[in-house]
């Protein structure tokens, strides 16, 4: 599979193009938004005025859930009451720069603008992580033949970062599920929310993941221990 050169990527190479963006009109209600969430399943939606070139903000599903649970909003509440500010970036921005900005300013989605002020696409923290940990699903499928699994004892296994989550679930009897990642390397990267170092570990439910090897900003070997 191709070696991923992360440092020289611009955001247009990793973004969701404008034709594939699922957005919501700014005059929608919370009820409309929930209906859209059920149909589409995303966790964040650009809010638009007339069309996709007029993004006015971002709607986070977790904001709806939280505020409904607190009784602050109802189905008929206009979404404008809970929309967050959108973050706009030029299409020639480097992915590495954007990742730094996302970590500093604590946002997870950005609208990519073209030179005419229109919307070229959107890019999320998950898109960037997916790029870092080995690219797209077809690459994962191409690598399936290369996955290594070494069983140490009944509680401990050492696996290659590109091993699919389904394979891991069968191996350790877990139920790891992720909308954003297809491999164990990606999943563990998502738990750290940053680039981990060799020797660092993270716990998830009854599993502990220890980073054994990194390769070109990718997690290449992980030790999984059932606690």
mmCIF file with all atom_site columns, C-alpha atoms in Angstrom, residues 148 159-164 183-186 218-222:
data_model
loop_
_atom_site.group_PDB
_atom_site.id
_atom_site.type_symbol
_atom_site.label_atom_id
_atom_site.label_alt_id
_atom_site.label_comp_id
_atom_site.label_asym_id
_atom_site.label_entity_id
_atom_site.label_seq_id
_atom_site.pdbx_PDB_ins_code
_atom_site.Cartn_x
_atom_site.Cartn_y
_atom_site.Cartn_z
_atom_site.occupancy
_atom_site.B_iso_or_equiv
_atom_site.pdbx_formal_charge
_atom_site.auth_seq_id
_atom_site.auth_comp_id
_atom_site.auth_asym_id
_atom_site.auth_atom_id
_atom_site.pdbx_PDB_model_num
ATOM 1  C CA . UNK A 1 148 ? -0.277 -10.026 12.340 1.00 0.00 ? 148 UNK A CA 1
ATOM 2  C CA . UNK A 1 159 ? -1.510 -7.034  17.102 1.00 0.00 ? 159 UNK A CA 1
ATOM 3  C CA . UNK A 1 160 ? -0.544 -5.007  14.048 1.00 0.00 ? 160 UNK A CA 1
ATOM 4  C CA . UNK A 1 161 ? -2.100 -1.528  13.952 1.00 0.00 ? 161 UNK A CA 1
ATOM 5  C CA . UNK A 1 162 ? -3.883 -2.246  10.679 1.00 0.00 ? 162 UNK A CA 1
ATOM 6  C CA . UNK A 1 163 ? -5.793 -5.247  12.089 1.00 0.00 ? 163 UNK A CA 1
ATOM 7  C CA . UNK A 1 164 ? -9.538 -4.715  11.555 1.00 0.00 ? 164 UNK A CA 1
ATOM 8  C CA . UNK A 1 183 ? -8.556 -0.626  12.339 1.00 0.00 ? 183 UNK A CA 1
ATOM 9  C CA . UNK A 1 184 ? -7.317 -1.095  15.902 1.00 0.00 ? 184 UNK A CA 1
ATOM 10 C CA . UNK A 1 185 ? -4.567 1.485   15.238 1.00 0.00 ? 185 UNK A CA 1
ATOM 11 C CA . UNK A 1 186 ? -7.183 4.062   14.300 1.00 0.00 ? 186 UNK A CA 1
ATOM 12 C CA . UNK A 1 218 ? 0.820  5.592   12.544 1.00 0.00 ? 218 UNK A CA 1
ATOM 13 C CA . UNK A 1 219 ? 0.314  3.097   15.343 1.00 0.00 ? 219 UNK A CA 1
ATOM 14 C CA . UNK A 1 220 ? 1.880  -0.053  13.905 1.00 0.00 ? 220 UNK A CA 1
ATOM 15 C CA . UNK A 1 221 ? 1.892  -2.434  16.891 1.00 0.00 ? 221 UNK A CA 1
ATOM 16 C CA . UNK A 1 222 ? -0.337 -2.586  19.974 1.00 0.00 ? 222 UNK A CA 1
#
